Amino acid sequence: MKKGVLTIIASLLLVLVIYPGELKAQTDKGFIYGKVYTISGEVFEGQIRWGKEEAFWFDFFNATKQGNSFLRYLDRDEVEELEKRSRDWGERWTRRWFNVSSWNDEDFNHVFVCQFGDIKTLTVRSRNRVEIELKNGQTYRLDDGSNDIGARLRIMDAELGEVQVKWERLDKVEFMDTPNKLDAKFGEPIFGTVTTRRGEITGFIQWDHDERLGNDKLDGESRDDDLSIPFKNIKSITKGGRGVDLLTKTGREIYLWGSNDVNSDNRGIIVNTSDMGRVDIPWREFEKVEFKEPGKNDVPEYRNFEKPKALSGTVTTIRGESFSGKIVFDLDEEYDFEILQGESDDIEYLVPFRAIKKIVPKNYHYSEIFLVNGEKLLLGDSQDVSDKNYGILVFEDEDNHTYIKWEDVEEIVFK
């Protein structure tokens, strides 16, 4: 072997010994990153944490849509039937919402949900209103509907360190690719495998719907003292009795109780997965979590969120008719970034339509969801997958559309 080759090998071995941490899978590209513009003209660039919550590209941005332009494609009888059914469902609809000649009622609002990785820019228009531009150029004017609008932004500016910008000082956020390595950040992600009574789910974890970074802490009482343990020091958590058995990375075993982090007051463990979206596991279904480092392929980067595409495919009815073209699901969702919601044995799933291959209604309460990754979910307890669904619009072309009631749907196959 030539001397030069031996020198290169020796250098690589030296790097392995001296800098083992540098060779771990890069996870920094998964953090939300961009430029934050204030109304006074200041610009801060760096990792962004939305309030005390959202920190990753896969995290959800929530708001309320202004009106529903798809009502104009329904005739009066169809709208009145939906109105009657909504009263039967006990929902807060009133006849005045539909008493407009254009059937384009701005009071007919739906929830807007997308992942931060789908957003190009966000501009503040008022205290309770924003405009977002998606990567495909589509813009939405959105109203308040969650604490995402009104949040205080935290930016880890490379030069100034951590900067906090109040919502009333915020002008615009421009989202950008995250660098491979951040010099300063809020902490590493929490990643691992959660065991439930139904099986295992692996992904990025939000404990008690809140803690999602290694610097965030798990609180509880021990037999000796109250403890507040950073998640980065925890190897596993196992539910037991009225508390949990905790194992640290150094092998210490501790039983904790007495706080909503470790007892039945816990709001649930969210697992963000790369292939089925968000899975929200209630405490009663939780058994154990084992933490580990994410692999490089586990980390969704900003560039992995492709430009949103219009939903399209074929809807087959129970009468054997088929309609193909652009699809508007539940008279609302029209792009693949939007979210389908449902529950299975009290576990809630929030699945982006881009991860769904086919939907088959089973009865008035449940639907089978066939995922692109080959898995299948039976989901219920939500409007998206039950007879509360407002129905499907299929646009064969610009001049021809068909409205299909949910009870008439045999299956929906997305293209």
Short mmCIF file of C-alpha atoms in Angstrom, two decimals:
data_model
loop_
_atom_site.label_atom_id
_atom_site.label_comp_id
_atom_site.label_asym_id
_atom_site.label_seq_id
_atom_site.Cartn_x
_atom_site.Cartn_y
_atom_site.Cartn_z
CA MET A 1 0.00 0.00 0.00
CA LYS A 2 1.35 3.42 -0.90
CA LYS A 3 2.57 5.75 1.81
CA GLY A 4 0.06 8.47 0.83
CA VAL A 5 -2.92 6.12 1.24
CA LEU A 6 -1.64 5.01 4.64
CA THR A 7 -1.36 8.65 5.70
CA ILE A 8 -5.01 9.32 4.72
CA ILE A 9 -6.24 6.24 6.62
CA ALA A 10 -4.24 7.24 9.68
CA SER A 11 -5.73 10.74 9.55
CA LEU A 12 -9.28 9.37 9.35
CA LEU A 13 -8.67 7.08 12.31
CA LEU A 14 -7.33 10.05 14.27
CA VAL A 15 -10.53 11.98 13.54
CA LEU A 16 -12.60 9.03 14.75
CA VAL A 17 -10.73 8.98 18.05
CA ILE A 18 -10.52 12.70 18.73
CA TYR A 19 -13.86 13.91 17.31
CA PRO A 20 -16.39 11.05 17.65
CA GLY A 21 -19.28 13.44 18.25
CA GLU A 22 -18.72 15.20 14.94
CA LEU A 23 -19.40 11.93 13.10
CA LYS A 24 -22.91 11.48 14.49
CA ALA A 25 -25.79 11.94 12.11
CA GLN A 26 -26.29 15.62 11.46
CA THR A 27 -29.61 16.70 12.99
CA ASP A 28 -29.29 20.48 12.72
CA LYS A 29 -30.98 20.57 9.30
CA GLY A 30 -34.23 19.54 10.95
CA PHE A 31 -34.55 22.76 12.96
CA ILE A 32 -36.72 25.67 11.79
CA TYR A 33 -34.39 28.34 10.42
CA GLY A 34 -34.78 31.69 8.72
CA LYS A 35 -34.78 35.46 8.87
CA VAL A 36 -37.09 37.36 11.22
CA TYR A 37 -37.93 40.94 10.25
CA THR A 38 -39.27 43.41 12.80
CA ILE A 39 -41.40 46.51 12.20
CA SER A 40 -38.43 48.69 13.14
CA GLY A 41 -36.29 47.22 10.34
CA GLU A 42 -34.14 44.85 12.40
CA VAL A 43 -33.32 41.46 10.87
CA PHE A 44 -32.32 38.41 12.89
CA GLU A 45 -31.18 35.17 11.29
CA GLY A 46 -30.83 31.78 12.91
CA GLN A 47 -32.69 28.85 14.39
CA ILE A 48 -36.29 29.75 15.27
CA ARG A 49 -38.43 28.41 18.07
CA TRP A 50 -42.08 29.38 17.84
CA GLY A 51 -42.94 30.41 21.38
CA LYS A 52 -41.96 27.59 23.72
CA GLU A 53 -43.21 24.96 21.32
CA GLU A 54 -42.53 24.42 17.60
CA ALA A 55 -38.86 23.93 16.76
CA PHE A 56 -38.75 21.54 13.77
CA TRP A 57 -39.78 21.64 10.12
CA PHE A 58 -42.28 18.82 10.75
CA ASP A 59 -44.08 20.80 13.48
CA PHE A 60 -47.57 22.06 12.62
CA PHE A 61 -48.64 25.65 12.11
CA ASN A 62 -52.33 26.09 13.01
CA ALA A 63 -54.78 28.87 12.15
CA THR A 64 -58.28 29.39 10.73
CA LYS A 65 -59.15 29.81 7.06
CA GLN A 66 -61.17 32.81 5.97
CA GLY A 67 -64.35 31.48 4.42
CA ASN A 68 -64.79 28.62 1.98
CA SER A 69 -64.88 29.33 -1.75
CA PHE A 70 -66.00 25.78 -2.60
CA LEU A 71 -69.56 26.35 -1.36
CA ARG A 72 -70.37 28.03 -4.65
CA TYR A 73 -70.10 24.67 -6.43
CA LEU A 74 -73.05 23.28 -4.46
CA ASP A 75 -76.66 23.96 -5.32
CA ARG A 76 -79.18 25.25 -2.80
CA ASP A 77 -80.59 21.81 -1.99
CA GLU A 78 -77.15 20.37 -1.29
CA VAL A 79 -76.24 23.25 0.98
CA GLU A 80 -79.55 23.03 2.84
CA GLU A 81 -79.02 19.30 3.36
CA LEU A 82 -75.57 19.93 4.83
CA GLU A 83 -77.07 22.58 7.05
CA LYS A 84 -79.78 20.20 8.30
CA ARG A 85 -77.26 17.45 8.95
CA SER A 86 -74.98 19.84 10.79
CA ARG A 87 -77.82 20.70 13.17
CA ASP A 88 -78.37 16.99 13.73
CA TRP A 89 -74.65 16.64 14.52
CA GLY A 90 -74.99 19.37 17.12
CA GLU A 91 -72.44 21.62 15.43
CA ARG A 92 -72.60 25.39 15.66
CA TRP A 93 -73.99 26.21 12.24
CA THR A 94 -76.80 28.67 11.53
CA ARG A 95 -78.88 29.31 8.44
CA ARG A 96 -77.46 32.82 8.05
CA TRP A 97 -74.08 31.31 7.09
CA PHE A 98 -75.61 30.10 3.83
CA ASN A 99 -78.02 32.95 3.14
CA VAL A 100 -75.87 34.47 0.40
CA SER A 101 -76.52 34.48 -3.31
CA SER A 102 -72.99 33.44 -4.28
CA TRP A 103 -72.75 30.61 -1.74
CA ASN A 104 -69.27 31.95 -0.96
CA ASP A 105 -69.76 32.61 2.73
CA GLU A 106 -66.78 34.04 4.54
CA ASP A 107 -68.13 32.82 7.88
CA PHE A 108 -67.87 29.16 6.81
CA ASN A 109 -64.42 28.62 8.27
CA HIS A 110 -62.20 25.57 8.46
CA VAL A 111 -59.04 24.90 10.39
CA PHE A 112 -55.81 25.47 8.49
CA VAL A 113 -52.91 23.15 9.31
CA CYS A 114 -49.58 22.74 7.56
CA GLN A 115 -46.05 21.84 8.54
CA PHE A 116 -43.50 24.62 8.89
CA GLY A 117 -41.48 23.00 6.13
CA ASP A 118 -44.25 23.88 3.66
CA ILE A 119 -44.10 27.62 4.35
CA LYS A 120 -41.99 30.07 2.36
CA THR A 121 -42.90 33.30 4.19
CA LEU A 122 -45.22 34.43 6.95
CA THR A 123 -46.31 38.07 7.14
CA VAL A 124 -48.18 39.61 10.06
CA ARG A 125 -51.21 41.61 8.93
CA SER A 126 -52.74 42.38 12.32
CA ARG A 127 -52.82 41.14 15.89
CA ASN A 128 -54.96 38.16 14.90
CA ARG A 129 -54.28 37.74 11.20
CA VAL A 130 -51.39 36.57 9.03
CA GLU A 131 -50.65 35.89 5.41
CA ILE A 132 -48.56 32.87 4.57
CA GLU A 133 -47.00 31.98 1.24
CA LEU A 134 -46.33 28.34 0.55
CA LYS A 135 -43.47 26.99 -1.54
CA ASN A 136 -45.73 26.73 -4.59
CA GLY A 137 -46.62 30.43 -4.42
CA GLN A 138 -50.10 29.80 -3.00
CA THR A 139 -51.04 32.41 -0.39
CA TYR A 140 -53.54 32.23 2.46
CA ARG A 141 -55.00 34.97 4.62
CA LEU A 142 -55.50 33.29 7.99
CA ASP A 143 -57.18 34.23 11.23
CA ASP A 144 -56.32 33.37 14.79
CA GLY A 145 -57.14 29.79 15.70
CA SER A 146 -54.31 28.69 17.96
CA ASN A 147 -51.44 30.11 19.98
CA ASP A 148 -49.26 30.04 16.85
CA ILE A 149 -50.66 33.45 15.98
CA GLY A 150 -49.58 35.82 18.71
CA ALA A 151 -46.57 33.76 19.81
CA ARG A 152 -43.27 35.25 20.93
CA LEU A 153 -40.51 34.12 18.56
CA ARG A 154 -37.11 33.07 19.84
CA ILE A 155 -34.21 33.31 17.39
CA MET A 156 -30.71 31.98 17.99
CA ASP A 157 -28.89 34.69 16.06
CA ALA A 158 -25.33 33.67 15.17
CA GLU A 159 -23.94 37.06 16.22
CA LEU A 160 -26.27 38.22 19.00
CA GLY A 161 -27.22 34.93 20.64
CA GLU A 162 -30.81 34.31 21.69
CA VAL A 163 -33.19 37.10 20.68
CA GLN A 164 -36.88 37.22 21.53
CA VAL A 165 -39.32 39.10 19.30
CA LYS A 166 -42.81 39.86 20.57
CA TRP A 167 -45.64 39.28 18.11
CA GLU A 168 -46.56 42.97 18.00
CA ARG A 169 -43.00 43.77 16.85
CA LEU A 170 -42.99 41.08 14.16
CA ASP A 171 -43.24 42.03 10.48
CA LYS A 172 -42.28 38.95 8.49
CA VAL A 173 -40.55 35.58 8.73
CA GLU A 174 -38.65 34.24 5.73
CA PHE A 175 -37.94 30.52 6.05
CA MET A 176 -34.67 29.14 4.68
CA ASP A 177 -32.62 25.95 4.46
CA THR A 178 -30.95 25.20 7.78
CA PRO A 179 -27.13 25.01 7.71
CA ASN A 180 -25.50 21.62 8.22
CA LYS A 181 -24.09 22.72 11.55
CA LEU A 182 -25.43 25.44 13.84
CA ASP A 183 -22.88 27.14 16.09
CA ALA A 184 -25.59 27.82 18.67
CA LYS A 185 -28.97 26.15 19.14
CA PHE A 186 -31.70 25.61 21.69
CA GLY A 187 -30.89 21.92 22.17
CA GLU A 188 -30.92 18.56 20.44
CA PRO A 189 -34.18 16.85 19.44
CA ILE A 190 -35.77 14.12 21.54
CA PHE A 191 -35.99 10.97 19.41
CA GLY A 192 -36.87 7.40 20.21
CA THR A 193 -39.28 4.47 20.10
CA VAL A 194 -42.56 4.56 22.03
CA THR A 195 -44.20 1.27 22.99
CA THR A 196 -47.97 1.23 23.30
CA ARG A 197 -50.47 -1.55 23.87
CA ARG A 198 -50.80 -1.76 20.08
CA GLY A 199 -47.13 -1.78 19.10
CA GLU A 200 -44.14 0.51 18.59
CA ILE A 201 -43.81 3.92 16.94
CA THR A 202 -40.46 5.60 16.25
CA GLY A 203 -39.89 9.29 15.66
CA PHE A 204 -39.30 12.70 17.20
CA ILE A 205 -41.03 12.97 20.56
CA GLN A 206 -43.02 15.66 22.36
CA TRP A 207 -43.46 14.66 25.97
CA ASP A 208 -46.69 15.86 27.61
CA HIS A 209 -47.38 17.74 24.34
CA ASP A 210 -44.62 20.14 25.34
CA GLU A 211 -41.02 19.02 25.92
CA ARG A 212 -39.30 18.26 22.62
CA LEU A 213 -35.63 19.23 23.11
CA GLY A 214 -32.91 17.52 25.10
CA ASN A 215 -32.52 20.59 27.33
CA ASP A 216 -36.21 20.44 28.29
CA LYS A 217 -36.75 18.79 31.64
CA LEU A 218 -38.82 15.97 33.09
CA ASP A 219 -40.21 16.92 36.52
CA GLY A 220 -41.18 14.56 39.30
CA GLU A 221 -40.88 13.62 42.95
CA SER A 222 -38.48 10.92 44.14
CA ARG A 223 -38.16 9.38 47.59
CA ASP A 224 -35.35 11.82 48.38
CA ASP A 225 -36.19 15.08 46.61
CA ASP A 226 -38.03 16.82 43.77
CA LEU A 227 -36.11 16.24 40.56
CA SER A 228 -35.97 18.07 37.22
CA ILE A 229 -34.00 15.91 34.78
CA PRO A 230 -32.97 17.04 31.26
CA PHE A 231 -34.27 14.64 28.62
CA LYS A 232 -30.79 14.44 27.10
CA ASN A 233 -29.71 12.50 30.21
CA ILE A 234 -32.55 9.95 30.07
CA LYS A 235 -32.25 6.54 28.41
CA SER A 236 -35.77 5.21 28.97
CA ILE A 237 -39.07 5.87 30.77
CA THR A 238 -41.44 3.04 31.72
CA LYS A 239 -44.90 3.60 33.15
CA GLY A 240 -45.42 1.91 36.49
CA GLY A 241 -48.11 2.36 39.11
CA ARG A 242 -48.84 6.05 39.68
CA GLY A 243 -45.51 7.16 38.25
CA VAL A 244 -42.64 6.01 36.05
CA ASP A 245 -39.43 4.02 36.28
CA LEU A 246 -36.69 6.17 34.79
CA LEU A 247 -33.29 4.93 33.61
CA THR A 248 -30.54 7.49 33.01
CA LYS A 249 -27.84 7.11 30.38
CA THR A 250 -25.33 6.35 33.12
CA GLY A 251 -27.48 3.51 34.43
CA ARG A 252 -29.16 5.12 37.44
CA GLU A 253 -32.68 3.86 38.19
CA ILE A 254 -35.18 6.31 39.69
CA TYR A 255 -38.90 6.06 40.41
CA LEU A 256 -40.74 9.37 39.89
CA TRP A 257 -44.27 10.46 40.69
CA GLY A 258 -46.28 13.54 41.61
CA SER A 259 -46.27 15.70 38.45
CA ASN A 260 -48.12 15.77 35.14
CA ASP A 261 -44.91 14.69 33.42
CA VAL A 262 -45.03 11.29 35.07
CA ASN A 263 -48.63 10.50 35.99
CA SER A 264 -52.12 10.27 34.49
CA ASP A 265 -52.33 14.07 34.20
CA ASN A 266 -49.83 13.82 31.32
CA ARG A 267 -51.51 15.23 28.19
CA GLY A 268 -49.97 12.55 25.98
CA ILE A 269 -46.84 11.62 24.09
CA ILE A 270 -46.66 12.87 20.50
CA VAL A 271 -44.47 11.01 18.02
CA ASN A 272 -43.65 12.83 14.78
CA THR A 273 -42.86 10.27 12.10
CA SER A 274 -41.38 10.63 8.64
CA ASP A 275 -44.02 8.52 6.87
CA MET A 276 -47.37 8.98 8.63
CA GLY A 277 -47.27 12.41 10.22
CA ARG A 278 -48.08 12.97 13.88
CA VAL A 279 -49.25 10.28 16.28
CA ASP A 280 -50.67 11.46 19.61
CA ILE A 281 -50.63 8.71 22.25
CA PRO A 282 -52.72 9.25 25.41
CA TRP A 283 -51.14 8.32 28.74
CA ARG A 284 -53.45 5.34 29.22
CA GLU A 285 -52.08 3.80 25.99
CA PHE A 286 -48.43 4.56 26.75
CA GLU A 287 -46.16 1.84 28.13
CA LYS A 288 -42.52 2.77 27.53
CA VAL A 289 -40.16 5.01 25.57
CA GLU A 290 -36.52 4.33 24.74
CA PHE A 291 -34.52 7.33 23.59
CA LYS A 292 -31.80 7.17 20.94
CA GLU A 293 -30.00 9.29 18.36
CA PRO A 294 -31.90 9.87 15.11
CA GLY A 295 -30.30 8.65 11.93
CA LYS A 296 -29.53 11.02 9.09
CA ASN A 297 -32.50 9.73 7.08
CA ASP A 298 -34.82 10.31 10.05
CA VAL A 299 -34.37 14.09 9.98
CA PRO A 300 -36.82 15.97 7.69
CA GLU A 301 -34.99 18.94 6.15
CA TYR A 302 -36.59 22.06 4.70
CA ARG A 303 -35.74 20.91 1.17
CA ASN A 304 -37.53 17.58 1.78
CA PHE A 305 -40.86 19.42 1.88
CA GLU A 306 -41.61 19.69 -1.82
CA LYS A 307 -43.82 22.33 -3.36
CA PRO A 308 -47.45 21.57 -2.41
CA LYS A 309 -49.43 19.86 -5.15
CA ALA A 310 -53.16 19.86 -5.76
CA LEU A 311 -54.90 16.66 -4.68
CA SER A 312 -55.88 14.55 -7.67
CA GLY A 313 -57.04 11.03 -8.34
CA THR A 314 -60.18 8.96 -8.82
CA VAL A 315 -63.32 8.78 -6.69
CA THR A 316 -65.48 5.68 -7.14
CA THR A 317 -69.06 5.71 -5.87
CA ILE A 318 -71.11 2.88 -4.37
CA ARG A 319 -73.02 2.81 -7.68
CA GLY A 320 -69.85 2.01 -9.61
CA GLU A 321 -69.34 5.45 -11.14
CA SER A 322 -65.82 6.86 -11.36
CA PHE A 323 -64.76 10.49 -11.49
CA SER A 324 -61.15 11.51 -12.05
CA GLY A 325 -59.46 14.88 -11.72
CA LYS A 326 -58.62 17.44 -9.08
CA ILE A 327 -60.04 16.50 -5.68
CA VAL A 328 -61.32 18.73 -2.89
CA PHE A 329 -61.74 16.59 0.23
CA ASP A 330 -64.39 17.45 2.83
CA LEU A 331 -65.18 20.60 0.81
CA ASP A 332 -61.95 22.01 2.19
CA GLU A 333 -58.61 20.22 1.70
CA GLU A 334 -57.27 20.69 -1.82
CA TYR A 335 -53.48 20.29 -1.46
CA ASP A 336 -51.27 17.40 -0.42
CA PHE A 337 -49.75 19.33 2.52
CA GLU A 338 -53.11 19.43 4.27
CA ILE A 339 -53.96 17.06 7.09
CA LEU A 340 -56.39 14.18 7.61
CA GLN A 341 -57.33 13.57 11.23
CA GLY A 342 -58.68 10.44 12.90
CA GLU A 343 -58.39 8.17 15.91
CA SER A 344 -57.70 4.49 16.43
CA ASP A 345 -58.19 3.07 19.93
CA ASP A 346 -57.87 6.57 21.41
CA ILE A 347 -54.57 7.20 19.56
CA GLU A 348 -54.92 10.26 17.34
CA TYR A 349 -53.32 10.42 13.89
CA LEU A 350 -52.67 13.62 11.92
CA VAL A 351 -51.63 12.42 8.48
CA PRO A 352 -50.56 14.70 5.60
CA PHE A 353 -52.44 13.82 2.42
CA ARG A 354 -49.10 13.40 0.64
CA ALA A 355 -48.63 10.27 2.78
CA ILE A 356 -52.03 8.78 1.79
CA LYS A 357 -52.55 6.44 -1.14
CA LYS A 358 -56.21 5.49 -0.73
CA ILE A 359 -59.25 6.12 1.53
CA VAL A 360 -62.08 3.60 1.89
CA PRO A 361 -65.11 4.53 4.04
CA LYS A 362 -66.17 1.45 6.03
CA ASN A 363 -69.31 2.72 7.75
CA TYR A 364 -70.77 5.93 9.14
CA HIS A 365 -68.00 6.18 11.74
CA TYR A 366 -64.77 4.69 10.33
CA SER A 367 -62.58 4.72 7.24
CA GLU A 368 -59.57 2.66 6.18
CA ILE A 369 -56.55 4.78 5.30
CA PHE A 370 -53.95 3.15 3.05
CA LEU A 371 -50.58 4.89 3.34
CA VAL A 372 -47.88 5.31 0.72
CA ASN A 373 -45.48 3.36 2.97
CA GLY A 374 -47.72 0.27 2.76
CA GLU A 375 -49.30 0.55 6.21
CA LYS A 376 -53.03 0.65 6.82
CA LEU A 377 -54.98 2.55 9.51
CA LEU A 378 -58.60 2.20 10.57
CA LEU A 379 -59.56 5.68 11.78
CA GLY A 380 -62.71 7.17 13.25
CA ASP A 381 -63.95 9.87 15.65
CA SER A 382 -63.40 12.82 13.32
CA GLN A 383 -65.16 14.67 10.55
CA ASP A 384 -62.56 13.65 7.96
CA VAL A 385 -63.27 9.93 8.21
CA SER A 386 -66.94 9.72 9.20
CA ASP A 387 -70.36 10.66 7.88
CA LYS A 388 -69.76 14.19 9.18
CA ASN A 389 -67.49 14.67 6.17
CA TYR A 390 -69.02 17.38 3.93
CA GLY A 391 -68.31 15.40 0.78
CA ILE A 392 -65.93 15.40 -2.18
CA LEU A 393 -65.66 17.71 -5.17
CA VAL A 394 -64.00 16.32 -8.29
CA PHE A 395 -63.02 18.74 -11.06
CA GLU A 396 -62.70 16.75 -14.27
CA ASP A 397 -61.60 20.01 -15.94
CA GLU A 398 -62.14 23.74 -15.46
CA ASP A 399 -65.72 23.61 -16.73
CA ASN A 400 -66.92 20.34 -15.24
CA HIS A 401 -67.17 19.30 -11.63
CA THR A 402 -69.05 16.67 -9.63
CA TYR A 403 -70.10 16.82 -5.99
CA ILE A 404 -70.19 13.42 -4.25
CA LYS A 405 -71.77 13.00 -0.84
CA TRP A 406 -69.65 11.10 1.67
CA GLU A 407 -72.22 8.32 2.03
CA ASP A 408 -71.94 7.70 -1.73
CA VAL A 409 -68.14 7.26 -1.71
CA GLU A 410 -66.82 3.72 -2.26
CA GLU A 411 -63.15 4.69 -2.34
CA ILE A 412 -60.78 7.55 -3.12
CA VAL A 413 -57.49 6.71 -4.83
CA PHE A 414 -54.99 9.55 -4.96
CA LYS A 415 -52.72 9.96 -7.92
#
